[in-house]
Short mmCIF file of C-alpha atoms in Angstrom, two decimals:
data_model
loop_
_atom_site.label_atom_id
_atom_site.label_comp_id
_atom_site.label_asym_id
_atom_site.label_seq_id
_atom_site.Cartn_x
_atom_site.Cartn_y
_atom_site.Cartn_z
CA ASN A 34 113.35 113.89 104.52
CA ALA A 35 110.57 113.46 107.09
CA GLY A 36 109.42 109.99 105.94
CA VAL A 37 105.79 109.32 106.92
CA THR A 38 104.08 111.94 109.04
CA GLN A 39 100.72 111.71 110.79
CA THR A 40 98.51 114.27 112.46
CA PRO A 41 97.27 114.53 115.09
CA LYS A 42 99.35 112.48 117.56
CA PHE A 43 96.51 112.22 120.08
CA GLN A 44 92.77 112.77 119.86
CA VAL A 45 89.80 112.30 122.16
CA LEU A 46 86.34 112.18 120.60
CA LYS A 47 82.84 111.71 121.88
CA THR A 48 80.65 109.01 120.39
CA GLY A 49 79.12 110.25 117.16
CA GLN A 50 81.72 112.90 116.42
CA SER A 51 83.67 112.84 113.18
CA MET A 52 87.32 113.43 112.44
CA THR A 53 89.97 112.98 109.77
CA LEU A 54 93.41 111.53 110.35
CA GLN A 55 96.02 112.94 108.02
CA CYS A 56 99.01 111.12 106.57
CA ALA A 57 101.72 112.30 104.20
CA GLN A 58 104.91 110.75 102.83
CA ASP A 59 107.82 112.37 101.05
CA MET A 60 109.50 109.24 99.65
CA ASN A 61 107.64 109.20 96.31
CA HIS A 62 106.00 105.90 97.21
CA ASN A 63 103.15 104.57 95.09
CA SER A 64 101.28 102.71 97.82
CA MET A 65 99.84 103.84 101.13
CA TYR A 66 98.03 102.01 103.92
CA TRP A 67 96.02 102.59 107.07
CA TYR A 68 96.27 100.12 109.96
CA ARG A 69 94.87 99.97 113.44
CA GLN A 70 96.70 98.32 116.33
CA ASP A 71 94.86 96.92 119.33
CA PRO A 72 96.30 94.90 122.23
CA GLY A 73 96.52 91.21 121.37
CA MET A 74 95.25 91.80 117.82
CA GLY A 75 98.42 92.81 116.05
CA LEU A 76 98.07 95.09 113.04
CA ARG A 77 94.83 95.08 111.07
CA LEU A 78 94.55 96.74 107.67
CA ILE A 79 91.68 99.20 107.32
CA TYR A 80 92.16 100.53 103.79
CA TYR A 81 94.98 100.79 101.31
CA SER A 82 95.80 102.63 98.11
CA ALA A 83 97.98 100.67 95.72
CA SER A 84 98.57 103.75 93.60
CA GLU A 85 97.33 107.29 93.23
CA GLY A 86 93.68 107.30 92.27
CA THR A 87 92.80 103.88 93.71
CA THR A 88 91.64 102.76 97.14
CA ASP A 89 90.58 99.34 98.40
CA LYS A 90 89.13 97.87 101.56
CA GLY A 91 91.26 95.92 103.93
CA GLU A 92 90.35 93.58 106.75
CA VAL A 93 88.34 96.02 108.91
CA PRO A 94 86.92 98.87 106.76
CA ASN A 95 83.52 99.33 108.43
CA GLY A 96 83.05 102.79 109.94
CA TYR A 97 85.91 104.33 107.96
CA ASN A 98 86.43 106.12 104.66
CA VAL A 99 89.64 107.15 102.93
CA SER A 100 90.81 109.66 100.36
CA ARG A 101 94.02 109.46 98.34
CA LEU A 102 94.33 113.17 97.82
CA ASN A 103 97.47 112.96 95.70
CA LYS A 104 100.56 110.79 95.58
CA ARG A 105 101.80 112.15 98.92
CA GLU A 106 98.66 112.22 101.04
CA PHE A 107 96.23 109.58 102.25
CA SER A 108 93.59 110.51 104.82
CA LEU A 109 91.34 108.36 107.00
CA ARG A 110 87.92 109.62 108.06
CA LEU A 111 85.69 108.46 110.87
CA GLU A 112 82.19 109.75 110.06
CA SER A 113 80.53 108.82 113.36
CA ALA A 114 83.03 107.64 115.94
CA ALA A 115 82.23 104.67 118.18
CA PRO A 116 84.03 103.41 121.32
CA SER A 117 85.09 100.32 119.34
CA GLN A 118 87.25 102.62 117.21
CA THR A 119 89.44 103.47 120.19
CA SER A 120 92.83 102.35 118.94
CA VAL A 121 96.24 103.41 117.71
CA TYR A 122 96.20 104.19 113.98
CA PHE A 123 99.25 103.85 111.77
CA CYS A 124 99.78 105.05 108.26
CA ALA A 125 102.39 103.34 106.10
CA SER A 126 103.78 103.67 102.60
CA SER A 127 105.88 101.63 100.21
CA TYR A 128 106.91 101.24 96.60
CA ARG A 129 104.42 99.06 94.83
CA ASP A 130 106.58 95.99 94.11
CA LEU A 131 105.94 93.06 96.41
CA HIS A 132 109.49 92.81 97.71
CA ASN A 133 109.52 96.34 99.10
CA GLU A 134 109.23 97.02 102.80
CA GLN A 135 106.75 99.42 104.34
CA PHE A 136 107.60 102.64 106.14
CA PHE A 137 105.37 103.54 109.07
CA GLY A 138 104.33 106.83 110.62
CA PRO A 139 104.52 107.50 114.37
CA GLY A 140 100.82 106.77 114.93
CA THR A 141 97.70 108.53 116.19
CA ARG A 142 96.29 107.46 119.53
CA LEU A 143 92.51 107.87 119.37
CA THR A 144 90.13 107.53 122.28
CA VAL A 145 86.36 107.55 121.71
CA LEU A 146 84.30 108.13 124.84
CA ALA B 207 96.31 82.21 100.96
CA GLN B 208 99.23 83.54 102.94
CA SER B 209 99.64 83.41 106.68
CA VAL B 210 102.29 83.95 109.32
CA ALA B 211 102.57 82.77 112.91
CA GLN B 212 104.65 84.00 115.80
CA PRO B 213 104.22 81.23 118.34
CA GLU B 214 105.55 83.16 121.35
CA ASP B 215 103.76 86.17 122.79
CA GLN B 216 106.81 86.99 124.88
CA VAL B 217 110.49 86.08 124.90
CA ASN B 218 112.69 86.75 127.91
CA VAL B 219 116.47 86.77 127.66
CA ALA B 220 119.35 88.02 129.78
CA GLU B 221 121.56 90.79 128.45
CA GLY B 222 124.57 89.38 126.63
CA ASN B 223 122.84 86.10 125.78
CA PRO B 224 121.77 85.16 122.26
CA LEU B 225 118.15 85.76 121.35
CA THR B 226 115.75 84.12 118.92
CA VAL B 227 112.27 85.31 117.97
CA LYS B 228 110.37 82.70 115.99
CA CYS B 229 108.28 83.09 112.84
CA THR B 230 106.70 80.50 110.55
CA TYR B 231 104.80 81.20 107.36
CA SER B 232 102.56 79.66 104.74
CA VAL B 233 102.36 80.77 101.09
CA SER B 234 101.46 79.22 97.75
CA GLY B 235 104.54 80.44 95.90
CA ASN B 236 107.82 81.79 97.11
CA PRO B 237 107.76 84.08 100.14
CA TYR B 238 108.95 87.60 100.64
CA LEU B 239 109.61 87.81 104.39
CA PHE B 240 110.07 90.86 106.60
CA TRP B 241 110.89 91.68 110.21
CA TYR B 242 109.85 94.94 111.87
CA VAL B 243 110.49 96.31 115.35
CA GLN B 244 108.22 98.60 117.37
CA TYR B 245 109.58 100.52 120.33
CA PRO B 246 107.08 101.86 122.90
CA ASN B 247 104.84 104.62 121.55
CA ARG B 248 106.49 104.49 118.13
CA GLY B 249 105.61 103.22 114.67
CA LEU B 250 107.04 100.03 113.21
CA GLN B 251 110.56 100.18 111.82
CA PHE B 252 111.89 97.87 109.12
CA LEU B 253 114.71 95.57 110.31
CA LEU B 254 115.45 93.18 107.45
CA LYS B 255 113.92 91.16 104.63
CA TYR B 256 114.41 87.97 102.65
CA ILE B 257 113.70 88.13 98.94
CA THR B 258 115.97 85.53 97.40
CA GLY B 259 119.54 84.26 97.60
CA ASP B 260 121.52 83.71 100.79
CA ASN B 261 119.38 82.15 103.52
CA LEU B 262 121.06 84.24 106.22
CA VAL B 263 119.97 87.86 106.03
CA LYS B 264 121.67 90.61 108.01
CA GLY B 265 119.82 93.73 109.07
CA SER B 266 119.86 96.76 111.31
CA TYR B 267 121.13 96.90 114.92
CA GLY B 268 123.06 93.61 114.63
CA PHE B 269 119.97 91.49 113.92
CA GLU B 270 119.93 88.66 111.41
CA ALA B 271 117.35 86.14 110.27
CA GLU B 272 117.62 82.69 108.78
CA PHE B 273 115.27 81.59 106.02
CA ASN B 274 114.52 77.86 106.14
CA LYS B 275 112.35 76.74 103.25
CA SER B 276 111.86 73.15 104.42
CA GLN B 277 110.65 74.28 107.83
CA THR B 278 108.86 77.36 106.42
CA SER B 279 110.52 79.49 109.06
CA PHE B 280 112.21 82.87 109.24
CA HIS B 281 113.51 83.22 112.81
CA LEU B 282 115.05 86.50 113.96
CA LYS B 283 118.35 86.21 115.84
CA LYS B 284 120.99 88.29 117.55
CA PRO B 285 124.21 86.89 119.05
CA SER B 286 124.24 89.15 122.12
CA ALA B 287 121.10 90.86 123.39
CA LEU B 288 121.01 94.42 124.72
CA VAL B 289 118.50 95.88 127.16
CA SER B 290 117.73 98.43 124.44
CA ASP B 291 116.53 95.58 122.17
CA SER B 292 113.44 95.25 124.37
CA ALA B 293 110.53 95.95 122.02
CA LEU B 294 107.71 94.36 120.06
CA TYR B 295 108.78 92.41 116.97
CA PHE B 296 106.59 91.65 113.97
CA CYS B 297 107.13 89.15 111.19
CA ALA B 298 105.34 89.72 107.85
CA VAL B 299 105.00 87.77 104.59
CA ARG B 300 103.95 88.38 101.02
CA ASP B 301 103.38 85.60 98.49
CA SER B 302 105.38 86.22 95.32
CA SER B 303 103.17 83.99 93.17
CA SER B 304 100.78 85.54 90.66
CA GLY B 305 97.83 84.64 92.85
CA GLY B 306 99.40 86.06 95.96
CA SER B 307 98.02 89.03 97.85
CA TYR B 308 99.59 92.43 97.33
CA ILE B 309 98.98 93.15 100.98
CA PRO B 310 101.49 91.74 103.50
CA THR B 311 100.20 89.57 106.32
CA PHE B 312 101.60 90.42 109.75
CA GLY B 313 102.04 88.14 112.72
CA ARG B 314 100.56 89.17 116.05
CA GLY B 315 103.92 90.26 117.38
CA THR B 316 106.35 88.97 120.01
CA SER B 317 107.34 91.06 122.98
CA LEU B 318 111.07 90.75 123.61
CA ILE B 319 112.22 91.56 127.13
CA VAL B 320 115.95 91.73 127.78
CA HIS B 321 116.85 91.64 131.48
CA PRO B 322 119.97 93.45 132.76
#
């Protein structure tokens, strides 16, 4: 039982390049989330998927797109990376009910030059 | 609307002493409250949660939290701190009312430093 896995762990991009961050969970959770974490800003929600087949914007969706590929996988795409997207990205998953805690992946540290 | 505040950016405590990390919240209905811990270069890990019932909730690694409805607080506590408890701690809330947000709101985090 691997929990939530993310790839890659580290990535350096040049401004304008694109990339996809991958996330998978093996806990049969309905809901999945993408957050970014910046110093002094806490966690900010980018996009989430309440259940397979649905995605919704979070607090900071601009410059990102997501795909809920199936129940297990939820990917985050940067179409044209900008230095402001330098951050640590976390994927999380949970059962859908409100009282359920989230399980987080180990994170992807992204630097955009 | 739901919100959560962690009033201290950093808490310093000596090893062996009790520790408290503060959290206050605001919701329309009843709260579901969570504490998470983040060790350096790791993702967040769930520590404990309050859903209903006993106001004192026990969690992982000897941590506990006390729900206080009148003060709208959910402070994290441990009777005797360890150097290995040094980490970043996040409080989160969801509003259980029908108009509440499905998405939890996180505090900005409190850095706990335990000195040997």
